[in-house]
Coordinates of C-alpha atoms in Angstrom, one line a residue:
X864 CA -2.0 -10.5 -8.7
X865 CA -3.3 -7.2 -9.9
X866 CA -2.7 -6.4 -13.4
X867 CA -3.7 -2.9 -14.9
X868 CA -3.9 -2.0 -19.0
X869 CA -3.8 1.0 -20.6
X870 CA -5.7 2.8 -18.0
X871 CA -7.1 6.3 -18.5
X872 CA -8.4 8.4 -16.0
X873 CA -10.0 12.0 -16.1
X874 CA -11.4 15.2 -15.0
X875 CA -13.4 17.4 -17.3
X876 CA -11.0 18.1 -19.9
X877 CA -7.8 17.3 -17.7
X878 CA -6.3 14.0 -18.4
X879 CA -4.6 12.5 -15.4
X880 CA -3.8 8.9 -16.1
X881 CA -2.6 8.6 -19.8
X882 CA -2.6 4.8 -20.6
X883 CA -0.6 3.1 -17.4
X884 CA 0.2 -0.6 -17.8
X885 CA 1.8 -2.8 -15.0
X886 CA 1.6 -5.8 -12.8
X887 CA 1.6 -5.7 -9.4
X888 CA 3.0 -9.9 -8.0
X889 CA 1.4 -11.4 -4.8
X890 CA 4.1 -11.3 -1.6
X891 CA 5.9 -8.4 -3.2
X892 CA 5.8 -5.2 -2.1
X893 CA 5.2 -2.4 -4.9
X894 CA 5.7 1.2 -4.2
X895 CA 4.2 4.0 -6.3
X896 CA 6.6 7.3 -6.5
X897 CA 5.8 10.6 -8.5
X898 CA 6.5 14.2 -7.8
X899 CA 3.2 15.8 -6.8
X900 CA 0.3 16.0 -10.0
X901 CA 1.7 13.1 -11.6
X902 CA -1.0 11.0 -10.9
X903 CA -0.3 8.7 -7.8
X904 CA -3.3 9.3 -5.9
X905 CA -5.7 8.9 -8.6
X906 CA -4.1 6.2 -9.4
X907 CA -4.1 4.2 -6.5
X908 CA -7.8 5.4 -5.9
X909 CA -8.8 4.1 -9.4
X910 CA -7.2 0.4 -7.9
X911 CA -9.3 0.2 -5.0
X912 CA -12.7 1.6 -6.9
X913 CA -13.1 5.1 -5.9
X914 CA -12.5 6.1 -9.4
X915 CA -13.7 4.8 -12.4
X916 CA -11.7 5.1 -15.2
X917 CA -12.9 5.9 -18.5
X918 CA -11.0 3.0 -20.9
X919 CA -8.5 0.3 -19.7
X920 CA -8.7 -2.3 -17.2
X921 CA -8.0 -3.3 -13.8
X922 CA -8.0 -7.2 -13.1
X923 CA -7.8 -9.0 -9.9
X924 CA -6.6 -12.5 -10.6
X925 CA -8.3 -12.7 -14.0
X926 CA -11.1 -10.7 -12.5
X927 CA -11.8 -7.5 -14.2
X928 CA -13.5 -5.4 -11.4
X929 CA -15.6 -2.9 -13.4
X930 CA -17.5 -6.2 -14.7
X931 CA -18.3 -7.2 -11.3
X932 CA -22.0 -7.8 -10.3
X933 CA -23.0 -6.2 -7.0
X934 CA -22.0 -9.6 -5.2
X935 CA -19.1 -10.3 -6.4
X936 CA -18.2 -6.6 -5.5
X937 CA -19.3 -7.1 -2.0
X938 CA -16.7 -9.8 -2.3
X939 CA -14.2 -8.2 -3.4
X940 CA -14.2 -5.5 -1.0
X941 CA -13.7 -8.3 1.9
X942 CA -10.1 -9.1 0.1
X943 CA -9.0 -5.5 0.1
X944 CA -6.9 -3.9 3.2
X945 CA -6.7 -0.4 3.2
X946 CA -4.2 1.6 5.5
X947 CA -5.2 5.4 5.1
X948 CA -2.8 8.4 5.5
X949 CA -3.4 9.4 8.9
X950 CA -4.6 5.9 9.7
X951 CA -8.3 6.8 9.9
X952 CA -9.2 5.3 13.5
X953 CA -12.5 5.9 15.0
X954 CA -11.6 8.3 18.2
X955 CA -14.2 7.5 20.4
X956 CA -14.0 3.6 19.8
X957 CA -10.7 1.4 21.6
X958 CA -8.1 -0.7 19.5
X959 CA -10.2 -4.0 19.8
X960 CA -13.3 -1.9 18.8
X961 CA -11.5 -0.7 16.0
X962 CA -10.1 -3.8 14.8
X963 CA -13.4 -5.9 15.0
X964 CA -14.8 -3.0 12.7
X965 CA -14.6 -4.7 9.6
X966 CA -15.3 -8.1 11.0
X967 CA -18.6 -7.2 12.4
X968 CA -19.6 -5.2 8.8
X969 CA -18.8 -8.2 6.4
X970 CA -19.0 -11.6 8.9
X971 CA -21.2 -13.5 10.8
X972 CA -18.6 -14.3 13.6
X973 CA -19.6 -15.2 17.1
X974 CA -18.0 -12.3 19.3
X975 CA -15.7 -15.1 20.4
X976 CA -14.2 -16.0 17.3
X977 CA -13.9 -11.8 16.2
X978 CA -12.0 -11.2 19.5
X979 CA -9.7 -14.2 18.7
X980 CA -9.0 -12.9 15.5
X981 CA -8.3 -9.2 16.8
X982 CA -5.8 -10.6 19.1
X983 CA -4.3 -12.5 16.7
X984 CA -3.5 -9.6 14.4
X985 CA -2.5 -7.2 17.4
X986 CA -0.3 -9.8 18.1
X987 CA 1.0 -9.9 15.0
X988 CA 1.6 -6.2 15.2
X989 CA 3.3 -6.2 18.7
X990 CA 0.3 -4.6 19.9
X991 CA -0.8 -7.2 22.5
X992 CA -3.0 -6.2 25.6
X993 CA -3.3 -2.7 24.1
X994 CA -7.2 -3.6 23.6
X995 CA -8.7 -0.9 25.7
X996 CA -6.7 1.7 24.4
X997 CA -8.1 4.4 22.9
X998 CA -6.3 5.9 20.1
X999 CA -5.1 9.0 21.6
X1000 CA -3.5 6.8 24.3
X1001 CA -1.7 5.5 21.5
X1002 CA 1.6 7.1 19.6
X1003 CA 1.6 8.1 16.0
X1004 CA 3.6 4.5 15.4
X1005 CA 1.1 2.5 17.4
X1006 CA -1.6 4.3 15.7
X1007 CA -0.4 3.2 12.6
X1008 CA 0.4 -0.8 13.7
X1009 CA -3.6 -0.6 15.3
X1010 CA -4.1 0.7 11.3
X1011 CA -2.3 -2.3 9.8
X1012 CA -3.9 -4.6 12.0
X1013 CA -7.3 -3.5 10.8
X1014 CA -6.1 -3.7 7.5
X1015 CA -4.8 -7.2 7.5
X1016 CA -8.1 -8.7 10.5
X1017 CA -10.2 -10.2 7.3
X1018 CA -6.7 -12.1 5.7
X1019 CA -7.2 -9.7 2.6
X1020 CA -5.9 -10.9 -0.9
X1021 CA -4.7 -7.2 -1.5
X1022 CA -3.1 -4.7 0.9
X1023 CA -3.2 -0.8 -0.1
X1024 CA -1.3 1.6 1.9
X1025 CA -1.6 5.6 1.3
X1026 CA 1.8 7.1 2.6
X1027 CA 1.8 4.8 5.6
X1028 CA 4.9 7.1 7.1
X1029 CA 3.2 10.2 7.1
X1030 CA 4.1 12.0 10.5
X1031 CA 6.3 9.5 11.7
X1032 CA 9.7 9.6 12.4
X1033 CA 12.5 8.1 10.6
X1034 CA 13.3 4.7 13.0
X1035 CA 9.5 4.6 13.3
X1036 CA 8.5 4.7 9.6
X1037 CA 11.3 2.1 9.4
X1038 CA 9.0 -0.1 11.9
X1039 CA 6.1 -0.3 9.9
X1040 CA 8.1 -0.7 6.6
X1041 CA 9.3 -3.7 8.0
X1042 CA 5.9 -4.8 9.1
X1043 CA 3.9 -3.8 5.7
X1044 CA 7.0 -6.0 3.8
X1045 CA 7.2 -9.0 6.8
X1046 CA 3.3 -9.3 6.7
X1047 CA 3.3 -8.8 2.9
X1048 CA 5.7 -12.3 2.4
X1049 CA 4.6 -14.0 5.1
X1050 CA 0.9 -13.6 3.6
X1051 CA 1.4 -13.7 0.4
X1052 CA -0.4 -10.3 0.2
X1053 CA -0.2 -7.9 -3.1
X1054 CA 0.3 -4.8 -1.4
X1055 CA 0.8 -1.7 -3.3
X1056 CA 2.2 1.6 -1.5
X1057 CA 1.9 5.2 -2.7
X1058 CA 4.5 7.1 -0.9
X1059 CA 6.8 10.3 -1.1
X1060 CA 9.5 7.9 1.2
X1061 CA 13.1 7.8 -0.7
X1062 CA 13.8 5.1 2.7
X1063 CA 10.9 2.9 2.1
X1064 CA 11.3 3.1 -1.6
X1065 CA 15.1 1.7 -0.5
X1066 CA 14.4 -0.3 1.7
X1067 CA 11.5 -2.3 0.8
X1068 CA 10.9 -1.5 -2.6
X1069 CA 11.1 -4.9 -4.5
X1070 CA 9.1 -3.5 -7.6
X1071 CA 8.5 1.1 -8.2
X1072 CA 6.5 2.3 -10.1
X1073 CA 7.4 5.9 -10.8
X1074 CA 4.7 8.1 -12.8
X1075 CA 5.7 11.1 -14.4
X1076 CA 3.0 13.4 -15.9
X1077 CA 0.4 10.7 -15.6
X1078 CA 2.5 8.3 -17.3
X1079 CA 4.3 5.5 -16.8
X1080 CA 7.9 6.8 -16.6
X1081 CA 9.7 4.1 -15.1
X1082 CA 9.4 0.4 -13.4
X1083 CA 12.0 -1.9 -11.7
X1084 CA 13.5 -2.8 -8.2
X1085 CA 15.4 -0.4 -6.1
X1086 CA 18.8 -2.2 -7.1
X1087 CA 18.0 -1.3 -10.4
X1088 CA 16.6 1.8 -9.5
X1089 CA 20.4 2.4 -8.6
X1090 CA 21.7 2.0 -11.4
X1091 CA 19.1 3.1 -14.2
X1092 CA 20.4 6.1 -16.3
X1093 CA 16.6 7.4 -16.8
X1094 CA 17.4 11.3 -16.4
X1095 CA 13.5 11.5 -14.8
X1096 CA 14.2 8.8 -12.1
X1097 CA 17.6 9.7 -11.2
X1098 CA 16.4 13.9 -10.6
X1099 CA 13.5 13.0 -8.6
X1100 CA 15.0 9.9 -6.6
X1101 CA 18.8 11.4 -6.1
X1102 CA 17.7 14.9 -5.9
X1103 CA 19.1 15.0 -2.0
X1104 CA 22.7 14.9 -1.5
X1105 CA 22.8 11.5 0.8
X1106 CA 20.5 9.6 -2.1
X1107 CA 23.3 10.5 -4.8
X1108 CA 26.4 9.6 -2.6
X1109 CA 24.7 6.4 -2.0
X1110 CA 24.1 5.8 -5.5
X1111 CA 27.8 6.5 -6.2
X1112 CA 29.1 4.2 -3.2
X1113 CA 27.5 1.5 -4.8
X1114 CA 27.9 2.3 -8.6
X1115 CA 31.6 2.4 -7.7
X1116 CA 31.6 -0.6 -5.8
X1117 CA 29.3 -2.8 -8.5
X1118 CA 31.6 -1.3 -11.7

């Protein structure tokens, strides 16, 4: 469980994060929404430890990471998953190369027991016998799956994944929302997503956070989400004709 209080995060004289308080639960996926400038990115950066903030606190069951020593930070790092925009591969290195990345940096495992362990999360990904691809071999879905599988290789406590449909199209991003939410339950994983995706946020958004202006706006499922009267959510999240039709489909057929 990550829970975050009151934080504040700056630049200069620009305040971007203006006192954001929230729990993100283990096996659920939470999805982070916001027009552009309200604070998403900094935001998530400020979870993993790129940014510091300047008050508040970000705990990681119980453990409050700015008071880590160096060790336990070292630690910590080894639970985290990250899954970057444009999946952040290494071009010249294959899918199994890529994979064992992490696993070489923070283990001691016997080449045997890392390639076991790669195979096991390509597996998991339905990316079997694709270990001596490299990734422009690869499509932009694949790329992705060979990104998740990195991501998930060292069984992290928390998965963090920065617009994980960027490029893709709509049946593929749908693929790797299922995966992100399938791997998320089945691990019991906290994974927290910051995306612009009105189809993830309504397909597998079990808890949003929407930020507005740095703030917290608005927080709740995407069934509520439907049927919340917030004038901020319902512009930004029904501002497309289908969204609103769909909201109205099922306002009618819930009233």
């Amino acid at each position: 469980m990550i829970e975050v209080k009151d934080l504040r995060k700056g630049f200069g004289d620009v305040e971007v994060l203006k006192g954001i308080t929230t729990t993100f639960q283990p096996g659920k996926t939470s999805l982070i929404i916001g027009q552009s400038g309200a604070g998403k990115t900094v935001f998530l950066k400020s979870l993993i430890g790129l940014h510091i903030p300047e008050s508040g606190t970000i705990s990681f069951d119980g453990r409050i990471n700015t008071n880590f020593s160096i060790e336990e930070k070292m630690q910590w790092r080894q639970e985290i998953g990250m899954v970057f925009q444009g999946g952040a591969l290494f071009d010249s290195q294959t899918v199994e190369e890529n994979v064992m990345f992490p696993l070489k940096m923070f283990t001691k495992q016997s080449q045997a027991e890392m390639l076991e362990r790669v195979n096991f999360v390509l597996d998991r990904v339905n990316l079997e016998n694709s270990n001596d691809k490299l990734p422009a071999e690869l499509s932009g879905g694949m790329q992705k799956r060979v990104a998740i599988a990195r991501a998930i290789v060292m069984n992290p406590k928390y998965l963090f994944c920065d617009e994980p449909n960027s490029g893709l199209d709509p049946q593929t991003a749908t693929v790797i929302d299922n995966l992100i939410q399938e791997i998320t339950d089945e691990y019991k994983i906290t994974t927290v997503i910051n995306t612009h995706d009105m189809n993830s946020v309504m397909e597998i958004g079990e808890n949003i956070l929407f930020l507005k202006d740095g703030k917290k706006e608005w927080e709740g499922s995407s069934d509520e989400m439907f049927k919340t009267d917030n004038e901020a959510v319902v512009g930004f999240v029904y501002s497309s004709n289908l969204f609103k039709k769909v909201r109205e489909a099922y306002l009618k057929e819930t009233n």
